[in-house]
Structure formats: C-alpha cells, structure tokens
C-alpha cells in the first residue's frame, strides 16, 4: 500500500517535467510581430484566462496562420450552436483521447472539468468516454464523433439517423462533425510538433 | 476479355451517379446570403476554375464558417511555402486515401493530375502512394503525413529528424503537418455529411 | 484556386511515371516460349483489347502457371454466372481497394467504367464503395466481399443469410466468394512483385 | 490439475463435432458428373492419401472450376520449385493462421507434421510461427508471406531485398508470393462457405 | 498429393524442436529451494499428470510468486463455479488463440481435448472458435471472453446483458471475466519469456 | 475563451458522477464475511491509505479470490524488485492507457503522481507515455510493456535484448512482464464488471 497523499509533498521531486520550463514545440520557428488584432486578442486571453494558451504562442511565427486558426477555433467552440460549450469540449476530449494527443487532452480536459463542475467527467472523457454516465444525447454525439475519428470511411446515413433520433438537427450534425474534424486536425499538428500545454491546466478545477 | 473501349459509349448508361444531379451533402442546411467578400470569391472561382467547388457551396449556410474555411484553405494550399503546390496536393490525396474520403480524392486527385501533368501520379496518390516512383524528399514527406494520419500518437522526434534529413526545414515540417492535419479535418467533415464532388473533376487532366 | 484544366497541358511534364517505359515487375524472370494455346490467347487479347494485359506478360516465365492463371481468371470473370460481369468487376475493385493494389485498381477500375458506362462508379469502387449509390443487392454483395477480405475469420452463417436475403442463390454466394478470393490472391502477387499496369487503362472510359 | 490422459477415453463424448458427419460446406450446390480426367484424379487421391480431400468434393458442382483449382494447386504445391514442399506447406499454414482458416489449418497443419516428421513444427505454424526455431531462410520466407497477407500494401523493394539476402532467387520470390496469394484465396473461399476438413487429418503424424 | 501418413515415420527428422531438450524460458533465473508446500504440490502434479507443467518450473526462481500463481490458477480453473472445467479451458484457449500464445495453446488445447473427449473441439478453439458448433451458452461465453481480450474498452452493459440472456448469473460473469483476464496475463508472461510447453501435451487426447 | 477557474465553483453541478455514490461494479455479488486475515488487511488499508480501494471491496464476495488477488498484487507491486515502485506504477498506467481502463487509470495514475511528486508525469502516463521526457531505461521498459500489451505475439528475443541493453537483468525482465501481464488481467476484470474507482483518487497529488 502506498503512503497517504499528505506525505507525498515531502518527497524530493523526481525530475522537472513542468512544461513551462521548455520550448512550446520541437520546431524552431522565428516569431513574427503580433498584428494589432492579435495583440488585442492575446491581451484578452491574459485577462480572461490569466495566461496565453501555448497553441497560440506556437502559431506566432506566421500571423496569417494564427488569425485563421483563431477565427476557426472561436467560431467552432464559442459561437452560438445547438451544442453547448460543454458538449463541444466533450467532443474535443473524446476525439483527442482516441488520438492520444497530450496537448489537447490536458487543455480541453481542464475545460470539461471547469464547464461541467464535475472533475471526474473530465477524467472519463480522457480515459474512456464509454465508462461515463452519459445522457443518450451525449452518448450518441460522442459515438458519432469517435467513429468519425477512428473510421471516417464507415460513416453513413445510419449514423446521421442515429444523431437525428437522439434529437440533433442537421445543423447540429454539422457542428458535431466540424468540432470532431477540427480536433482531428489540431491533434495532428500538436503531435507532429510535440506541442506542450501550459502547466496551469493540470491543477484547474480538480 | 472485355470489349474495346470505343464500343462502351454505345452501351446504355447503367444509372445516374453523376454527382451534380444531387444534393451536395446529406444535410438540409438553409443557405445564408453571401457576404460581398464571398460573392467576389465565388466569382473568382467561376472565372479561374469554371465552377464553384461543392465544398464551398456546402458551407454557404453560415458565412462565418465559410470565411474561416476559405482563409485557412487558401493560406495552407496557396500561400508561399517551402512546399510546392503539387507537394501540398500530394499530401492532400495521400491523407485522403488513408481516410478513403470520396470528395477529397476526386477533387484533389484532379489537382495532382493537373499540377504534375502526370495523370498516373494522381492515380498513384489515390491508390497507394508507396507504389509511386517518388524522390526521397517526396517519400519522406508522404510517409510523415500518412503516419501522422494513421497513428498520430506514434509521431516523435525520430520522424521529424527523418524529414530534416530529407532536406525539410522546421517551417516545412509545420507546413506538412498543417496540410496533413487540415485534410484529416475536411475528410471527416466530408464523410460525416456525405459531401459529393463536382462531376467536372472526374475528367480533368486525364 | 488552381488554374483551369486547359492550361495544364502547357506545363512541362514533372517526370515519366508512364508504366509502359518500365519493367512489368520488379523480378527478373526469363520468359519461356509461348505455347500454341497461349500464342493464340495473346493474339485474341490484341484483337479484342488492343493490347496484352501486363499480368499475362508477367506470367510468361512459366507456361504452366500462365495457363492455370488464365483458366481460373476466365472461368471466374467471364463464364456464365448469376453475377453480371459488371458485378464481378465491382467485387474485384472493392477488394483491391481494401488491399490498396495499384495494378488491380487501375486495370479493373477501367473495367467498371467501361462495363457500367458510368465513370464515377469506377472511381467510387476505387475510393470507397460505401459512398456509391448502390442497389441493396450490390451493397450486400460488396459488404460480403470486403468483410471476407478484411476479416475472413468473422464470416459466418449470418453473412450468408444476408446474401440470400438480398436475392443471391447458394451458387451466387460461391461466385462472390471465389471472385473476392481470387483478387485477394492477385492483389498479393501484384504487390509482392510490384506489378505495373498498362498505361492505356488510365484513359479508358473516362 | 487435470486427470491423466488415459482416463479421458472413459468420459462420454460431449457432442459430435466430427466433420465427416456433416455437409462439407454451408452451401447447397448440386454436384456435376465428374469428367474422366477428374474421375482419374480422385482415384489417385484415394490411392495415395486414402481419401478425397473435402476441398475437392466442395468443387464438384462445376467441373471447370474444379479443374482450374486442381491445376493451380498442383502446380503451386507440387511442381519443381526452389522452395521445398515442406516450405510451401509452412507458408500455407502461416498464412492460414493469420486468416484463422479452420479448413486450411487442419489440412495443411497435418502436411507440415508429415513432411517435417516434426509434429510440434506443425503446431507452431498454426499457433505462432514466430515462436518456432527457424533457419534465417525459413524466417525470412514466412515474414514475407505473412506481411503480404496482413498488409500487402506495405510490401516494397526492401522486402524483396530481404528475401534475396536470405538466399532466395527472383523465381523463388514469385513462388513465395504465389503460394501466399493462393492460400489468401482459399482461406477466404473456405471461410465464406464454412468448409469442413476431413476428420482424418486430425490424427495424422502426431 | 502427399504420401500416406504411415510412410512419414520413415522420413529422417528435420530438426529437433522438441521443447523438452531446451530451456523452459529465455531468461536465466536461479531456482530457489521449493517450500514444503510446493514440494508437495509438485509431487501431486507428478502423480496426477505424470509431469510438472513447465509454467510451474518457470516460477521456481521465487517461491512467493510461485505460490501466488498456483493459488490463483487453482482457484480459477478448479474451484467450484457455475462454469464447468471444460468451459473454463475453452475460454483459456480462445483467449490464447487471440493472443497467439504458443505455451498456453499447447497446454490448454490438450486440456480441451481431454475434458471434452472431442479432439477436433480442441483444434477449433486453437484455430477459430467461431467455426465450432457451439451451444448458444458457449458461444456467448466465448464472444464475451474474446471481445474482452481484443477490445476491453468496448465492453459494456449490453455485453453483460447478452451473457445474462444466455443463462449466466452475475457470479458466472465474474468467473468468465476472471478466467479471460487470467489468460491475458499468462499469455503475456509466456510470450515475454518465450516459455516452452512440455512436449507431452502434443500427443495428449488426439 | 473560457472563464477563469475560480468562477467554476459557482456553476451548478451538472450531474452526480461521483463514483462513491454508486455500486462498485455492475454485478450483484453477495459479500462473504471477511476472514481474520482480510479483516486485518482492510484495517491496514484504512490506516495507511485512509480508505479501502474499491477493487478489494469488489472481491469480497469470495475470500479465496480476494486472498489470491491480494497476494499476487502485493508481491508484484510492493515486494523487493530491481524495478522501483514508481516504475511498476508507470507500467501499470501505460498498460491501462492502452486498454483504456477507467478504474486502473484513476487509481494508478494517482499512484504515479504521488510516488513521483510530479503530477504531469501521471497525466503523461495516462494520455501518451511517448510524450513524456523519460530516461532511456524508462522508455525501454514502457515500450516493452506496451508492445506486450498490444501485440504479445510479436515479442521476441530482440525485445528482451533491448531491455538488457537498457540495463535490465533477466529477473527485471520477468518483473516487467509480470506487472504488465497483471494489469492486462485487472484491466479486463475492471472493464468486464464496470468497476468504479474511489473518488478520493481524483484529487490526490495534483
């Protein structure tokens, strides 16, 4: 049996894996000067979140790419949708769990914990969404998103019919597909570049 | 043995699979009015391509999403890069072949045929890029893109080192990852919505 | 946006991938003299097709093997059967697509285009047969053939029952299995030897 | 601990799984009259083996198919080749083990036991050829055959080079590919039709 | 056609693969002295089986590990349970077949042959349990055990419901899971150490 | 952008996923009376950990099974070994991550956080051990354990040689295999029974 938790803090730290001490990605890319629009966006991040998410810093080598990423991200995750913000984050994490993407699991796992006020739910999305107690709507949504991630070539009308049967509109189906698709993109950019999440996420909403 | 090609045209057509006769996706989404920016962009497509790619029409239900998609697509595929336009299209098709995405294989297979002036190269990207006679640079690029597609969780420093060994800069590595990532997104949106390509692609550059 | 098709012909050719300029397989095998039977068969190919399919040339190192291959091929693909010739070619391509066999996809993709008079149908068989608009009979046939290709150990009575439910006789089931099995053989011989298709297939029935 | 073997014979038989009591396949196919050539071939089987292998009986519904099968089988497995008969049977079993084909594992597992005089070798081919003590030549041959079975799209020049490095000629490479390909065909026909092996194989060469 | 079985014994032996001539595992581990409890257990094995199973000899380097293994094994496989001993051995072999574990397939394949008095049943469990004529109860049990082996993350309430529908109690479900789990452990220890079975198993209950 | 963490606590809780409010497994199994040995062991757990791990409670329906499990667990994870306790827990989590086992990831993820004093290390083991900054020894150990989990049939002498090259003794190799094997067992028992972890783990050592 392991010792109680409260003694753990007395142990010497094994090694520094804190992600903040390190480069954000494995690539050496020279930063561009932030555009006024992006300067203001980064300031808003600092104000609302208390930090700049590392994925944004990873993109500062090219303002056109940064702007396009921010525009798509904010539209997908924050614009009005038949999917709640929590539902969109649940998709993000279930997709990233299939793809075993460290960056996205850390950052969006924290988001699920925060938005739900239910820390184990964040863990369940990371570990195996099938073990979570989900509503039929949530389960249909995540089953679709994960099948689309794992075997997109098998997605057919029956799959869309199951979503409609769970109460989703055609517009909702687009949004589920678009969020699942987006994280299939970012998971791969993060894995390809060894992108490291801000350490602050680890302790959020535990 | 089958009859010669020139008799085939006398056969009655088996059925109409022509994609233009049908809805562009399986979803019923009400079009929004095009913004002036998008009106002008669509006009430019008509002028340069002779048609509006169906993926753009699929997005007209929401101008914010259409704009974000166009901005990201044009930056990735057309902006200056260490990768040629043909190389980016080869990535697009090799990724889409792994994901067996009908829309993207038809549209971007045509692009590879056009940009290369080498129709069998387009077929090879669709069927099995490993059977193509590729330069070491091209092969390294596609091996990275397809591994990132199939098993992103296995991509590590050794994989980046192989790209550097084949002459790619860190900026090029980002671009390979970003193009591969992007088609992992669009393949899934297309499969989720049963998006159908413009028929015109089939005959292009054969 | 890419330039219009009609300008592509002005581009310098990137490289010669034309399959006819090259050896038919990666193996150096000394041709035997054709038997009279095979001489006559080759003459019939020239007459009806306008060329000798490369797979036949690949076998000329051994007349016993060539004869056995031709006998089995012609029986399976051309003899009377409850399956139409087009149906048999659709199985050939769907199986070869699972196995990503360049030779068979090029040669039999052309056959599907020719026999159907529907070029996109050939592309659909190559790219993802599930995206095609198929009759329930065709779909059941291809689902069986592809499951038999991908996971033969899972094929059971339920699978045969589905074929019978779609109108196939027991004799038809044998023929579906035999055609699917045959292309699982030839796909592997072609891949093992890097067999290259005749260039002429690429332009057929587009 | 289980009781000793010699008491097992006193136990009542649990159920009749003896394959001879049953139909040879799950398909109802009306037998044709044997051609004189096949009548004589079947007589030779009876004389040399003591029985007619069920696969041959499964084909008696169509003499053209039976003849083509027999011609190809006998050429591949019995004709002169750089591969010994045992080596060809080892490929047959290793391929059939990947495909988990009951018929072929029973029939060709017995052949490996007989031809090698080494019963455990037959078991090893059935269970996991990687656990067998093989010569480098045998291992290279089986690695090629099983890769070609599992992922034919990945077989490339490096794989052929490994065979050449293990002493195989180009003609031998063809034969390895052809035998592996053939069992990928027959495994699927056997699985598709639920073909049952002759019971006599089970006790052979134990 | 191969020669009759009775001539095989005249062939010179190809090589000695007899497992008894060799080390039991690939690891050099110094044996400890048997405890009195284990001395007596080994004596009982000799008396009842006629030999000491190699897995027990593999553990003699550490009496604590040997005792824990024996306690768990005997409880699972021999203690009273709603599952018969044969059913537990069938699970053992079907799981080991998925994992292609030579040791466990040889040892427990023999057990299925003995306990059932039906040698082909043992072969079917090794080769493909889906090809066996099983009762609905047996089939449900093995489907659960093999799904739990292949994709444990997909096992859910529906799977347990199917077992209950086939007549299994909750306690039986535990036992199925525990036996399947146990062989997922021992398969891996055997594969990791290249554990070799006693030769005597090969000829048992044929 | 999401709101700051400190506001999250004001949100109403979405739903109760707290694992303590629920049955420990999906099975209804009647508890037996604890033996004196197990009464004392449970008391020791309460004293040292502050709670009884749910896996132990799941076993109270059968004292023989509980004792055997505890004996094997304590020997593997706590007895002297060339592997540190942290290394054994890292194996436990990397294996459980492959198998996506909620119970084991929660319980042993907490153990890695505690034993290492490095919370992100626990997350890395859960999410993708390949993204962690590991010593060559740790990486070799986890690569072996995860290969043994995913494809045990491919583990061979080369894999053992890599462990020896990283400084592991033959006894250490046994211990790596035994710990990896053990969690392949418990992952499956937990998944088969829907075992739920104690809630207290979620907040430990964050």
mmCIF file of N, CA and C in Angstrom, chain E residues 51-111:
data_model
loop_
_atom_site.group_PDB
_atom_site.id
_atom_site.type_symbol
_atom_site.label_atom_id
_atom_site.label_comp_id
_atom_site.label_asym_id
_atom_site.label_seq_id
_atom_site.Cartn_x
_atom_site.Cartn_y
_atom_site.Cartn_z
ATOM 1 N N UNK E 51 3.793 -35.414 -14.913
ATOM 2 C CA UNK E 51 4.889 -34.454 -15.180
ATOM 3 C C UNK E 51 4.570 -33.138 -14.457
ATOM 4 N N UNK E 52 5.593 -32.297 -14.378
ATOM 5 C CA UNK E 52 5.392 -30.952 -13.816
ATOM 6 C C UNK E 52 5.218 -29.977 -14.975
ATOM 7 N N UNK E 53 4.080 -29.292 -15.075
ATOM 8 C CA UNK E 53 3.931 -28.311 -16.161
ATOM 9 C C UNK E 53 5.053 -27.272 -16.126
ATOM 10 N N UNK E 54 5.564 -26.982 -17.300
ATOM 11 C CA UNK E 54 6.718 -26.086 -17.370
ATOM 12 C C UNK E 54 6.452 -24.710 -16.764
ATOM 13 N N UNK E 55 5.225 -24.236 -16.825
ATOM 14 C CA UNK E 55 4.945 -22.923 -16.243
ATOM 15 C C UNK E 55 5.291 -22.923 -14.756
ATOM 16 N N UNK E 56 5.076 -24.032 -14.085
ATOM 17 C CA UNK E 56 5.428 -24.093 -12.662
ATOM 18 C C UNK E 56 6.939 -24.058 -12.492
ATOM 19 N N UNK E 57 7.633 -24.802 -13.347
ATOM 20 C CA UNK E 57 9.107 -24.775 -13.264
ATOM 21 C C UNK E 57 9.654 -23.383 -13.567
ATOM 22 N N UNK E 58 8.959 -22.665 -14.439
ATOM 23 C CA UNK E 58 9.416 -21.318 -14.785
ATOM 24 C C UNK E 58 9.372 -20.383 -13.586
ATOM 25 N N UNK E 59 8.498 -20.696 -12.628
ATOM 26 C CA UNK E 59 8.317 -19.823 -11.464
ATOM 27 C C UNK E 59 9.196 -20.206 -10.274
ATOM 28 N N UNK E 60 9.995 -21.287 -10.397
ATOM 29 C CA UNK E 60 10.695 -21.739 -9.188
ATOM 30 C C UNK E 60 11.808 -20.794 -8.743
ATOM 31 N N UNK E 61 12.055 -19.740 -9.468
ATOM 32 C CA UNK E 61 13.073 -18.772 -9.028
ATOM 33 C C UNK E 61 12.577 -17.937 -7.850
ATOM 34 N N UNK E 62 11.277 -18.016 -7.532
ATOM 35 C CA UNK E 62 10.749 -17.160 -6.467
ATOM 36 C C UNK E 62 9.503 -17.827 -5.882
ATOM 37 N N UNK E 63 9.623 -18.327 -4.683
ATOM 38 C CA UNK E 63 8.525 -19.106 -4.071
ATOM 39 C C UNK E 63 7.271 -18.253 -3.830
ATOM 40 N N UNK E 64 7.457 -16.980 -3.533
ATOM 41 C CA UNK E 64 6.275 -16.141 -3.288
ATOM 42 C C UNK E 64 5.463 -16.013 -4.568
ATOM 43 N N UNK E 65 6.154 -15.816 -5.670
ATOM 44 C CA UNK E 65 5.459 -15.691 -6.953
ATOM 45 C C UNK E 65 4.827 -17.028 -7.356
ATOM 46 N N UNK E 66 5.561 -18.111 -7.140
ATOM 47 C CA UNK E 66 5.021 -19.428 -7.476
ATOM 48 C C UNK E 66 3.742 -19.710 -6.678
ATOM 49 N N UNK E 67 3.783 -19.445 -5.384
ATOM 50 C CA UNK E 67 2.612 -19.718 -4.546
ATOM 51 C C UNK E 67 1.426 -18.864 -4.966
ATOM 52 N N UNK E 68 1.671 -17.601 -5.251
ATOM 53 C CA UNK E 68 0.571 -16.720 -5.639
ATOM 54 C C UNK E 68 -0.038 -17.181 -6.955
ATOM 55 N N UNK E 69 0.823 -17.591 -7.887
ATOM 56 C CA UNK E 69 0.338 -18.068 -9.175
ATOM 57 C C UNK E 69 -0.499 -19.334 -9.005
ATOM 58 N N UNK E 70 0.019 -20.287 -8.245
ATOM 59 C CA UNK E 70 -0.683 -21.554 -8.042
ATOM 60 C C UNK E 70 -2.031 -21.318 -7.350
ATOM 61 N N UNK E 71 -2.034 -20.445 -6.359
ATOM 62 C CA UNK E 71 -3.287 -20.182 -5.635
ATOM 63 C C UNK E 71 -4.332 -19.598 -6.577
ATOM 64 N N UNK E 72 -3.915 -18.636 -7.380
ATOM 65 C CA UNK E 72 -4.881 -18.008 -8.279
ATOM 66 C C UNK E 72 -5.319 -18.986 -9.378
ATOM 67 N N UNK E 73 -4.364 -19.705 -9.941
ATOM 68 C CA UNK E 73 -4.688 -20.652 -11.004
ATOM 69 C C UNK E 73 -5.671 -21.717 -10.516
ATOM 70 N N UNK E 74 -5.359 -22.310 -9.368
ATOM 71 C CA UNK E 74 -6.207 -23.411 -8.898
ATOM 72 C C UNK E 74 -7.598 -22.912 -8.524
ATOM 73 N N UNK E 75 -7.671 -21.724 -7.936
ATOM 74 C CA UNK E 75 -8.996 -21.183 -7.624
ATOM 75 C C UNK E 75 -9.802 -20.969 -8.906
ATOM 76 N N UNK E 76 -9.163 -20.367 -9.903
ATOM 77 C CA UNK E 76 -9.910 -20.020 -11.122
ATOM 78 C C UNK E 76 -10.334 -21.237 -11.918
ATOM 79 N N UNK E 77 -9.431 -22.187 -12.062
ATOM 80 C CA UNK E 77 -9.658 -23.259 -13.020
ATOM 81 C C UNK E 77 -10.275 -24.504 -12.390
ATOM 82 N N UNK E 78 -10.123 -24.654 -11.070
ATOM 83 C CA UNK E 78 -10.523 -25.911 -10.439
ATOM 84 C C UNK E 78 -11.565 -25.755 -9.335
ATOM 85 N N UNK E 79 -11.702 -24.568 -8.756
ATOM 86 C CA UNK E 79 -12.661 -24.387 -7.666
ATOM 87 C C UNK E 79 -14.085 -24.461 -8.209
ATOM 88 N N UNK E 80 -15.074 -24.720 -7.318
ATOM 89 C CA UNK E 80 -16.454 -24.750 -7.762
ATOM 90 C C UNK E 80 -16.824 -23.438 -8.465
ATOM 91 N N UNK E 81 -17.619 -23.570 -9.515
ATOM 92 C CA UNK E 81 -18.000 -22.398 -10.313
ATOM 93 C C UNK E 81 -19.214 -22.780 -11.142
ATOM 94 N N UNK E 82 -19.977 -21.801 -11.527
ATOM 95 C CA UNK E 82 -21.074 -22.067 -12.454
ATOM 96 C C UNK E 82 -20.587 -22.489 -13.829
ATOM 97 N N UNK E 83 -19.301 -22.268 -14.076
ATOM 98 C CA UNK E 83 -18.700 -22.707 -15.339
ATOM 99 C C UNK E 83 -18.068 -24.076 -15.128
ATOM 100 N N UNK E 84 -18.293 -25.000 -16.055
ATOM 101 C CA UNK E 84 -17.623 -26.297 -15.955
ATOM 102 C C UNK E 84 -16.127 -26.116 -16.206
ATOM 103 N N UNK E 85 -15.361 -27.125 -15.816
ATOM 104 C CA UNK E 85 -13.919 -27.058 -16.085
ATOM 105 C C UNK E 85 -13.647 -26.959 -17.578
ATOM 106 N N UNK E 86 -14.443 -27.681 -18.353
ATOM 107 C CA UNK E 86 -14.264 -27.598 -19.807
ATOM 108 C C UNK E 86 -14.536 -26.175 -20.306
ATOM 109 N N UNK E 87 -15.595 -25.563 -19.808
ATOM 110 C CA UNK E 87 -15.881 -24.192 -20.251
ATOM 111 C C UNK E 87 -14.725 -23.262 -19.914
ATOM 112 N N UNK E 88 -14.176 -23.433 -18.719
ATOM 113 C CA UNK E 88 -13.049 -22.564 -18.355
ATOM 114 C C UNK E 88 -11.844 -22.813 -19.278
ATOM 115 N N UNK E 89 -11.616 -24.059 -19.632
ATOM 116 C CA UNK E 89 -10.499 -24.347 -20.546
ATOM 117 C C UNK E 89 -10.792 -23.824 -21.959
ATOM 118 N N UNK E 90 -12.049 -23.854 -22.350
ATOM 119 C CA UNK E 90 -12.388 -23.291 -23.668
ATOM 120 C C UNK E 90 -12.097 -21.783 -23.695
ATOM 121 N N UNK E 91 -12.442 -21.095 -22.616
ATOM 122 C CA UNK E 91 -12.091 -19.665 -22.529
ATOM 123 C C UNK E 91 -10.575 -19.503 -22.616
ATOM 124 N N UNK E 92 -9.853 -20.332 -21.862
ATOM 125 C CA UNK E 92 -8.392 -20.229 -21.857
ATOM 126 C C UNK E 92 -7.824 -20.326 -23.272
ATOM 127 N N UNK E 93 -8.353 -21.262 -24.049
ATOM 128 C CA UNK E 93 -7.777 -21.472 -25.380
ATOM 129 C C UNK E 93 -8.239 -20.383 -26.352
ATOM 130 N N UNK E 94 -9.490 -19.984 -26.283
ATOM 131 C CA UNK E 94 -9.957 -18.943 -27.207
ATOM 132 C C UNK E 94 -9.218 -17.627 -26.961
ATOM 133 N N UNK E 95 -8.982 -17.308 -25.695
ATOM 134 C CA UNK E 95 -8.211 -16.102 -25.372
ATOM 135 C C UNK E 95 -6.772 -16.248 -25.872
ATOM 136 N N UNK E 96 -6.183 -17.398 -25.612
ATOM 137 C CA UNK E 96 -4.787 -17.624 -26.024
ATOM 138 C C UNK E 96 -4.649 -17.643 -27.541
ATOM 139 N N UNK E 97 -5.700 -18.049 -28.243
ATOM 140 C CA UNK E 97 -5.675 -18.029 -29.707
ATOM 141 C C UNK E 97 -5.664 -16.589 -30.199
ATOM 142 N N UNK E 98 -6.468 -15.730 -29.582
ATOM 143 C CA UNK E 98 -6.410 -14.317 -29.977
ATOM 144 C C UNK E 98 -4.995 -13.781 -29.776
ATOM 145 N N UNK E 99 -4.398 -14.137 -28.672
ATOM 146 C CA UNK E 99 -3.060 -13.626 -28.347
ATOM 147 C C UNK E 99 -1.927 -14.447 -28.960
ATOM 148 N N UNK E 100 -2.284 -15.502 -29.686
ATOM 149 C CA UNK E 100 -1.320 -16.375 -30.362
ATOM 150 C C UNK E 100 -0.183 -16.791 -29.416
ATOM 151 N N UNK E 101 -0.568 -17.324 -28.259
ATOM 152 C CA UNK E 101 0.408 -17.727 -27.239
ATOM 153 C C UNK E 101 0.698 -19.215 -27.362
ATOM 154 N N UNK E 102 1.900 -19.547 -27.791
ATOM 155 C CA UNK E 102 2.245 -20.943 -28.052
ATOM 156 C C UNK E 102 2.093 -21.800 -26.800
ATOM 157 N N UNK E 103 2.679 -21.362 -25.692
ATOM 158 C CA UNK E 103 2.621 -22.175 -24.479
ATOM 159 C C UNK E 103 1.185 -22.519 -24.098
ATOM 160 N N UNK E 104 0.370 -21.515 -24.004
ATOM 161 C CA UNK E 104 -0.982 -21.728 -23.470
ATOM 162 C C UNK E 104 -1.849 -22.504 -24.461
ATOM 163 N N UNK E 105 -1.637 -22.303 -25.748
ATOM 164 C CA UNK E 105 -2.414 -23.055 -26.735
ATOM 165 C C UNK E 105 -2.081 -24.532 -26.672
ATOM 166 N N UNK E 106 -0.802 -24.849 -26.511
ATOM 167 C CA UNK E 106 -0.413 -26.259 -26.434
ATOM 168 C C UNK E 106 -0.975 -26.886 -25.157
ATOM 169 N N UNK E 107 -0.763 -26.240 -24.029
ATOM 170 C CA UNK E 107 -1.137 -26.859 -22.754
ATOM 171 C C UNK E 107 -2.659 -26.916 -22.588
ATOM 172 N N UNK E 108 -3.340 -25.831 -22.908
ATOM 173 C CA UNK E 108 -4.784 -25.800 -22.660
ATOM 174 C C UNK E 108 -5.581 -26.364 -23.838
ATOM 175 N N UNK E 109 -4.982 -26.364 -25.033
ATOM 176 C CA UNK E 109 -5.600 -27.102 -26.130
ATOM 177 C C UNK E 109 -5.713 -28.578 -25.779
ATOM 178 N N UNK E 110 -4.656 -29.115 -25.173
ATOM 179 C CA UNK E 110 -4.696 -30.516 -24.719
ATOM 180 C C UNK E 110 -5.806 -30.707 -23.686
ATOM 181 N N UNK E 111 -5.958 -29.736 -22.801
ATOM 182 C CA UNK E 111 -6.995 -29.847 -21.760
ATOM 183 C C UNK E 111 -8.387 -29.882 -22.370
#
